[in-house]
Amino acid sequence: MSEPTIRQLFDDARFERLHTLARLDRPEALTELGSPSSRARLRDIEVMITGWGCPLLTGEVLDAAPRLRAVLHAAGTVKTHLTDASCWERGILVTSAANANAVPVAEYTLAAILHSGKRVSAFAEAYRRRGADSAWRERVTAGSNYGGVVGIVGLSHTGRRVARLLQAFDRTVLVSDPYATEADAEDLGTTLVPLPDLLRRSDIVTLHAPSLPETRNLLDADRLALLPDHATVINTARGSLIDTDALTAECVSGRLSAILDVTDPEPLPVDSPLFGLPNVQLTPHIAGAMGTEVHRLAEAALDELERYAKGLPPAYPIHMRDLARIA
């Protein structure tokens, strides 16, 4: 997904709100933080609103911004621009709009779950290839969104939203997350189980875990083998959560299906077998905020700015201790 510009994030309405909350001597965005002119502007700022593609906020950059008190990120992960503990060591508030970005990702995921439950791709492909054969429909396993089991891996902002959305449907929902409690799961109308149990029982598995060293290839060949035949794997989180070669083998065989908005590598090489498989749907990292959805991210950052200006605690702070377990 291409990175939205500051004017895409902050349209006229959001800029007007920004002007009511803060003094903007020079409202144009900084795209680099190393030039003398940029460093001169950093000297006076108290709050920095960042977004996708933000330059690194190194210790040297922060040295140039002695009055900085808050970094409000109008996007999801802060790990791409905060590379060490410098912000937290200096007592600088850090917030993220990850909860806002979770809304479109959860909506995409719900659509993918319902699409998979009705076996839309299988029917569409069989319908396309039917020719004069009148019995093609009977050879496709019937689809249904009544009953069955959905497994959610990771109770992140998105994972929790997906669980809440699924409460409206007649599905059993299992969750697996090493940091979640049974009370967390019960509050979402789900059941907390170990990952192997979730994989064995789920017709559809959707991934919402962060990309960490310990989650790389979380679904490897052995764990993918636990899934029942004709199960679907949905990934709107990070491509590194799945062993691509192992998933490709399962999909080429026809045993599993996949709906992948993220892959490892990203993008996939043009000769990847996944592109030609009727049981695989690939999209180019579009589940997150795009189009007018990015305004929700701007609003989230402005909400944090308003809370900061009023002396209220932030709604979605990021603490240094969180970095080891968040996306």
CSV table of C-alpha atoms in Angstrom, one decimal:
chain,number,residue,atom,x,y,z
A,1,MET,CA,0.0,0.0,0.0
A,2,SER,CA,1.4,3.4,-0.9
A,3,GLU,CA,2.0,5.8,2.0
A,4,PRO,CA,-0.6,8.6,2.3
A,5,THR,CA,0.7,12.1,2.2
A,6,ILE,CA,0.0,14.6,4.9
A,7,ARG,CA,-2.7,16.2,2.7
A,8,GLN,CA,-4.4,12.9,2.4
A,9,LEU,CA,-4.3,12.3,6.1
A,10,PHE,CA,-5.3,15.9,7.0
A,11,ASP,CA,-7.9,17.2,4.6
A,12,ASP,CA,-9.4,20.7,5.0
A,13,ALA,CA,-11.7,19.6,7.9
A,14,ARG,CA,-8.8,17.9,9.8
A,15,PHE,CA,-6.5,20.8,9.2
A,16,GLU,CA,-9.1,23.2,10.5
A,17,ARG,CA,-9.4,21.1,13.7
A,18,LEU,CA,-5.6,21.0,14.0
A,19,HIS,CA,-5.5,24.8,13.8
A,20,THR,CA,-8.0,25.0,16.7
A,21,LEU,CA,-5.8,22.7,18.8
A,22,ALA,CA,-2.3,23.9,18.1
A,23,ARG,CA,-0.3,26.9,16.9
A,24,LEU,CA,1.1,26.2,13.4
A,25,ASP,CA,3.7,28.7,12.4
A,26,ARG,CA,4.7,26.7,9.3
A,27,PRO,CA,2.0,24.1,8.5
A,28,GLU,CA,3.9,22.3,5.8
A,29,ALA,CA,5.1,18.8,6.7
A,30,LEU,CA,8.8,17.9,7.3
A,31,THR,CA,9.9,15.0,5.1
A,32,GLU,CA,13.4,14.9,6.5
A,33,LEU,CA,14.9,15.8,9.8
A,34,GLY,CA,18.6,16.3,9.0
A,35,SER,CA,18.9,19.6,7.1
A,36,PRO,CA,19.7,22.9,8.9
A,37,SER,CA,16.2,24.3,8.1
A,38,SER,CA,14.5,21.2,9.6
A,39,ARG,CA,16.7,21.2,12.7
A,40,ALA,CA,15.8,24.9,13.2
A,41,ARG,CA,12.1,24.1,13.1
A,42,LEU,CA,12.6,21.2,15.6
A,43,ARG,CA,14.0,23.6,18.2
A,44,ASP,CA,10.6,25.0,19.0
A,45,ILE,CA,8.1,22.2,18.6
A,46,GLU,CA,6.3,20.7,21.6
A,47,VAL,CA,4.2,18.0,19.8
A,48,MET,CA,5.1,16.0,16.7
A,49,ILE,CA,2.4,14.3,14.6
A,50,THR,CA,4.0,11.5,12.6
A,51,GLY,CA,2.7,9.1,9.9
A,52,TRP,CA,3.8,6.4,7.5
A,53,GLY,CA,7.3,7.1,6.1
A,54,CYS,CA,8.3,9.3,9.0
A,55,PRO,CA,12.1,9.7,9.3
A,56,LEU,CA,13.8,8.0,12.2
A,57,LEU,CA,13.6,9.9,15.5
A,58,THR,CA,17.1,9.1,16.6
A,59,GLY,CA,18.7,10.5,19.7
A,60,GLU,CA,20.4,13.1,17.6
A,61,VAL,CA,17.1,14.3,16.2
A,62,LEU,CA,15.6,14.4,19.6
A,63,ASP,CA,18.6,16.5,20.8
A,64,ALA,CA,17.6,19.0,18.2
A,65,ALA,CA,14.0,19.2,19.7
A,66,PRO,CA,14.6,20.1,23.4
A,67,ARG,CA,11.0,21.2,23.9
A,68,LEU,CA,9.4,18.0,22.4
A,69,ARG,CA,6.9,16.5,24.8
A,70,ALA,CA,4.7,14.2,22.7
A,71,VAL,CA,5.0,12.1,19.5
A,72,LEU,CA,1.5,11.3,18.2
A,73,HIS,CA,1.6,8.7,15.4
A,74,ALA,CA,-1.2,8.9,12.9
A,75,ALA,CA,-0.6,5.3,11.8
A,76,GLY,CA,-0.1,1.9,13.4
A,77,THR,CA,3.3,0.6,14.4
A,78,VAL,CA,5.8,3.1,15.9
A,79,LYS,CA,8.7,0.7,15.4
A,80,THR,CA,9.6,2.1,12.0
A,81,HIS,CA,10.5,5.6,13.3
A,82,LEU,CA,11.4,5.0,17.0
A,83,THR,CA,14.4,2.8,16.9
A,84,ASP,CA,15.5,2.9,20.5
A,85,ALA,CA,14.4,4.0,23.9
A,86,SER,CA,15.3,7.7,23.4
A,87,CYS,CA,11.8,9.0,23.5
A,88,TRP,CA,10.8,7.1,26.6
A,89,GLU,CA,14.1,7.9,28.4
A,90,ARG,CA,13.4,11.6,27.9
A,91,GLY,CA,9.8,11.3,29.2
A,92,ILE,CA,8.3,12.0,25.8
A,93,LEU,CA,4.7,10.7,25.4
A,94,VAL,CA,4.2,8.3,22.5
A,95,THR,CA,0.8,7.3,21.1
A,96,SER,CA,-0.4,5.3,18.1
A,97,ALA,CA,-3.5,5.2,15.9
A,98,ALA,CA,-3.2,1.4,15.7
A,99,ASN,CA,-6.7,1.1,17.1
A,100,ALA,CA,-8.1,3.3,14.4
A,101,ASN,CA,-6.2,1.4,11.7
A,102,ALA,CA,-7.7,-1.8,13.1
A,103,VAL,CA,-11.1,-0.8,11.9
A,104,PRO,CA,-10.7,-1.3,8.2
A,105,VAL,CA,-8.4,-4.4,8.7
A,106,ALA,CA,-11.1,-6.0,10.9
A,107,GLU,CA,-13.8,-5.1,8.3
A,108,TYR,CA,-11.6,-6.7,5.5
A,109,THR,CA,-11.1,-9.7,7.6
A,110,LEU,CA,-14.8,-10.2,8.4
A,111,ALA,CA,-15.5,-10.0,4.7
A,112,ALA,CA,-12.8,-12.6,4.0
A,113,ILE,CA,-14.2,-14.9,6.6
A,114,LEU,CA,-17.7,-14.7,5.2
A,115,HIS,CA,-16.4,-15.0,1.6
A,116,SER,CA,-14.5,-18.1,2.6
A,117,GLY,CA,-17.4,-19.6,4.6
A,118,LYS,CA,-19.6,-19.5,1.5
A,119,ARG,CA,-16.7,-20.9,-0.6
A,120,VAL,CA,-17.2,-18.1,-3.1
A,121,SER,CA,-13.8,-18.5,-4.8
A,122,ALA,CA,-14.4,-22.3,-5.4
A,123,PHE,CA,-17.9,-21.7,-6.8
A,124,ALA,CA,-16.7,-18.8,-8.9
A,125,GLU,CA,-13.9,-20.8,-10.4
A,126,ALA,CA,-16.1,-23.9,-11.0
A,127,TYR,CA,-18.7,-21.7,-12.6
A,128,ARG,CA,-16.1,-20.1,-14.9
A,129,ARG,CA,-14.9,-23.4,-16.1
A,130,ARG,CA,-18.2,-25.2,-16.3
A,131,GLY,CA,-18.6,-25.3,-20.1
A,132,ALA,CA,-21.4,-27.6,-21.1
A,133,ASP,CA,-21.1,-29.6,-17.9
A,134,SER,CA,-24.4,-29.4,-16.0
A,135,ALA,CA,-23.1,-31.2,-12.9
A,136,TRP,CA,-20.2,-28.8,-12.0
A,137,ARG,CA,-22.0,-27.4,-9.0
A,138,GLU,CA,-22.3,-30.7,-7.2
A,139,ARG,CA,-18.6,-31.2,-7.3
A,140,VAL,CA,-18.0,-28.1,-5.1
A,141,THR,CA,-18.3,-28.6,-1.4
A,142,ALA,CA,-21.2,-26.6,-0.1
A,143,GLY,CA,-20.4,-23.4,1.8
A,144,SER,CA,-22.1,-22.0,4.9
A,145,ASN,CA,-21.7,-19.3,7.4
A,146,TYR,CA,-23.9,-21.1,9.9
A,147,GLY,CA,-21.9,-23.2,12.4
A,148,GLY,CA,-18.2,-24.1,12.0
A,149,VAL,CA,-15.2,-22.7,13.8
A,150,VAL,CA,-13.2,-19.6,13.3
A,151,GLY,CA,-9.8,-19.4,15.0
A,152,ILE,CA,-8.3,-16.0,15.8
A,153,VAL,CA,-4.5,-16.0,16.4
A,154,GLY,CA,-3.6,-12.9,18.4
A,155,LEU,CA,-5.9,-10.6,20.4
A,156,SER,CA,-4.4,-7.4,19.0
A,157,HIS,CA,-6.5,-4.3,18.3
A,158,THR,CA,-7.6,-6.0,15.1
A,159,GLY,CA,-8.0,-9.5,16.6
A,160,ARG,CA,-10.3,-8.1,19.3
A,161,ARG,CA,-12.4,-6.2,16.7
A,162,VAL,CA,-12.7,-9.3,14.5
A,163,ALA,CA,-13.9,-11.2,17.6
A,164,ARG,CA,-16.6,-8.6,18.3
A,165,LEU,CA,-17.8,-8.5,14.7
A,166,LEU,CA,-18.1,-12.2,14.7
A,167,GLN,CA,-20.5,-12.1,17.7
A,168,ALA,CA,-23.2,-11.3,15.2
A,169,PHE,CA,-22.8,-14.6,13.4
A,170,ASP,CA,-23.6,-18.2,14.3
A,171,ARG,CA,-20.0,-19.3,14.6
A,172,THR,CA,-17.8,-20.8,17.3
A,173,VAL,CA,-14.8,-18.5,17.8
A,174,LEU,CA,-11.5,-19.7,19.3
A,175,VAL,CA,-8.6,-17.5,20.2
A,176,SER,CA,-5.0,-18.1,20.9
A,177,ASP,CA,-2.7,-15.5,22.5
A,178,PRO,CA,0.0,-16.0,25.1
A,179,TYR,CA,-0.8,-12.6,26.7
A,180,ALA,CA,-4.6,-13.1,26.8
A,181,THR,CA,-6.6,-14.4,29.8
A,182,GLU,CA,-9.7,-16.5,29.9
A,183,ALA,CA,-11.6,-13.4,31.0
A,184,ASP,CA,-10.4,-11.5,28.0
A,185,ALA,CA,-11.7,-14.2,25.7
A,186,GLU,CA,-15.0,-14.6,27.5
A,187,ASP,CA,-15.6,-10.9,27.3
A,188,LEU,CA,-15.3,-11.2,23.5
A,189,GLY,CA,-17.6,-14.2,23.3
A,190,THR,CA,-14.7,-16.5,22.5
A,191,THR,CA,-12.8,-19.4,24.0
A,192,LEU,CA,-9.1,-19.2,24.8
A,193,VAL,CA,-7.2,-22.4,23.7
A,194,PRO,CA,-3.6,-23.3,22.9
A,195,LEU,CA,-2.5,-22.7,19.3
A,196,PRO,CA,-2.3,-26.4,18.3
A,197,ASP,CA,-5.9,-27.0,19.5
A,198,LEU,CA,-7.1,-23.9,17.6
A,199,LEU,CA,-5.5,-25.2,14.4
A,200,ARG,CA,-7.0,-28.7,14.7
A,201,ARG,CA,-10.5,-27.4,15.3
A,202,SER,CA,-10.8,-24.4,13.0
A,203,ASP,CA,-12.3,-24.2,9.5
A,204,ILE,CA,-11.0,-20.7,9.1
A,205,VAL,CA,-7.9,-19.3,10.8
A,206,THR,CA,-7.2,-15.6,10.8
A,207,LEU,CA,-3.9,-14.1,11.9
A,208,HIS,CA,-3.6,-10.9,14.0
A,209,ALA,CA,-0.3,-11.4,15.8
A,210,PRO,CA,2.7,-9.0,15.7
A,211,SER,CA,5.9,-9.6,13.7
A,212,LEU,CA,8.4,-10.6,16.3
A,213,PRO,CA,11.4,-13.0,16.3
A,214,GLU,CA,9.3,-15.6,18.2
A,215,THR,CA,6.4,-15.3,15.8
A,216,ARG,CA,8.3,-15.7,12.6
A,217,ASN,CA,6.9,-18.7,10.7
A,218,LEU,CA,4.3,-19.2,13.5
A,219,LEU,CA,2.4,-21.3,11.0
A,220,ASP,CA,5.1,-23.6,9.7
A,221,ALA,CA,4.7,-26.9,7.9
A,222,ASP,CA,4.0,-28.8,11.1
A,223,ARG,CA,1.4,-26.4,12.3
A,224,LEU,CA,-0.3,-26.0,8.9
A,225,ALA,CA,-0.6,-29.8,8.8
A,226,LEU,CA,-2.8,-29.6,11.9
A,227,LEU,CA,-5.5,-27.8,10.0
A,228,PRO,CA,-8.4,-29.8,8.7
A,229,ASP,CA,-8.7,-30.4,5.0
A,230,HIS,CA,-10.3,-27.5,3.1
A,231,ALA,CA,-9.5,-25.0,5.9
A,232,THR,CA,-8.7,-21.4,4.9
A,233,VAL,CA,-5.8,-19.3,6.2
A,234,ILE,CA,-6.4,-15.6,6.3
A,235,ASN,CA,-3.5,-13.2,6.9
A,236,THR,CA,-4.0,-9.4,7.2
A,237,ALA,CA,-1.2,-9.0,9.8
A,238,ARG,CA,2.4,-9.7,8.7
A,239,GLY,CA,3.7,-12.0,6.0
A,240,SER,CA,6.4,-13.3,8.3
A,241,LEU,CA,3.9,-15.1,10.4
A,242,ILE,CA,3.6,-17.9,7.8
A,243,ASP,CA,6.2,-20.1,6.2
A,244,THR,CA,5.4,-19.2,2.6
A,245,ASP,CA,6.9,-22.3,1.1
A,246,ALA,CA,4.9,-24.5,3.4
A,247,LEU,CA,1.7,-22.7,2.7
A,248,THR,CA,2.4,-22.8,-1.0
A,249,ALA,CA,2.8,-26.5,-0.9
A,250,GLU,CA,-0.5,-26.9,1.0
A,251,CYS,CA,-2.4,-24.7,-1.4
A,252,VAL,CA,-0.8,-26.2,-4.6
A,253,SER,CA,-2.0,-29.6,-3.3
A,254,GLY,CA,-5.5,-28.2,-2.9
A,255,ARG,CA,-5.7,-29.2,0.8
A,256,LEU,CA,-5.8,-25.7,2.1
A,257,SER,CA,-7.0,-22.3,0.8
A,258,ALA,CA,-5.7,-18.9,1.6
A,259,ILE,CA,-6.7,-15.2,1.6
A,260,LEU,CA,-3.5,-13.2,1.9
A,261,ASP,CA,-3.2,-9.4,2.1
A,262,VAL,CA,0.4,-9.7,3.3
A,263,THR,CA,3.1,-12.1,2.3
A,264,ASP,CA,6.7,-13.0,2.9
A,265,PRO,CA,8.4,-11.6,0.8
A,266,GLU,CA,6.2,-8.7,0.0
A,267,PRO,CA,5.5,-8.4,-2.9
A,268,LEU,CA,5.8,-12.0,-3.9
A,269,PRO,CA,8.0,-12.8,-6.9
A,270,VAL,CA,6.1,-12.8,-10.1
A,271,ASP,CA,6.6,-16.5,-10.7
A,272,SER,CA,5.1,-17.5,-7.3
A,273,PRO,CA,2.7,-20.4,-7.8
A,274,LEU,CA,0.3,-18.6,-5.4
A,275,PHE,CA,-0.7,-16.2,-8.2
A,276,GLY,CA,-2.2,-18.9,-10.3
A,277,LEU,CA,-4.1,-20.9,-7.8
A,278,PRO,CA,-7.9,-20.7,-7.8
A,279,ASN,CA,-8.0,-21.4,-4.0
A,280,VAL,CA,-5.7,-18.5,-3.2
A,281,GLN,CA,-6.8,-14.8,-3.1
A,282,LEU,CA,-3.9,-12.3,-3.1
A,283,THR,CA,-4.3,-8.6,-2.4
A,284,PRO,CA,-1.4,-6.0,-2.2
A,285,HIS,CA,-1.6,-5.0,1.4
A,286,ILE,CA,-4.9,-3.1,1.1
A,287,ALA,CA,-6.7,-4.1,4.3
A,288,GLY,CA,-5.4,-1.2,6.3
A,289,ALA,CA,-6.5,2.4,6.0
A,290,MET,CA,-6.6,3.8,2.5
A,291,GLY,CA,-8.7,6.4,0.7
A,292,THR,CA,-10.9,8.3,3.0
A,293,GLU,CA,-10.2,5.7,5.7
A,294,VAL,CA,-6.9,7.5,6.5
A,295,HIS,CA,-8.9,10.4,7.9
A,296,ARG,CA,-9.8,8.1,10.8
A,297,LEU,CA,-6.1,8.0,11.6
A,298,ALA,CA,-5.8,11.7,11.5
A,299,GLU,CA,-8.8,12.0,13.8
A,300,ALA,CA,-7.2,9.6,16.2
A,301,ALA,CA,-4.0,11.7,16.4
A,302,LEU,CA,-6.0,14.8,16.8
A,303,ASP,CA,-8.0,13.2,19.6
A,304,GLU,CA,-4.7,12.5,21.4
A,305,LEU,CA,-3.6,16.1,20.8
A,306,GLU,CA,-6.8,17.4,22.3
A,307,ARG,CA,-6.3,15.2,25.3
A,308,TYR,CA,-2.8,16.4,25.7
A,309,ALA,CA,-3.8,20.0,25.4
A,310,LYS,CA,-6.4,19.5,28.2
A,311,GLY,CA,-3.9,17.7,30.4
A,312,LEU,CA,-5.8,14.4,30.1
A,313,PRO,CA,-4.1,11.0,29.9
A,314,PRO,CA,-3.7,9.6,26.4
A,315,ALA,CA,-6.2,7.1,25.1
A,316,TYR,CA,-3.7,4.8,23.3
A,317,PRO,CA,-0.2,5.4,24.8
A,318,ILE,CA,2.8,3.2,23.7
A,319,HIS,CA,5.2,2.3,26.5
A,320,MET,CA,8.7,1.1,26.1
A,321,ARG,CA,7.7,-2.2,27.7
A,322,ASP,CA,5.1,-2.7,24.9
A,323,LEU,CA,7.7,-2.9,22.1
A,324,ALA,CA,8.5,-6.5,22.8
A,325,ARG,CA,5.0,-7.7,22.1
A,326,ILE,CA,3.3,-5.3,19.7
A,327,ALA,CA,3.5,-5.0,15.9
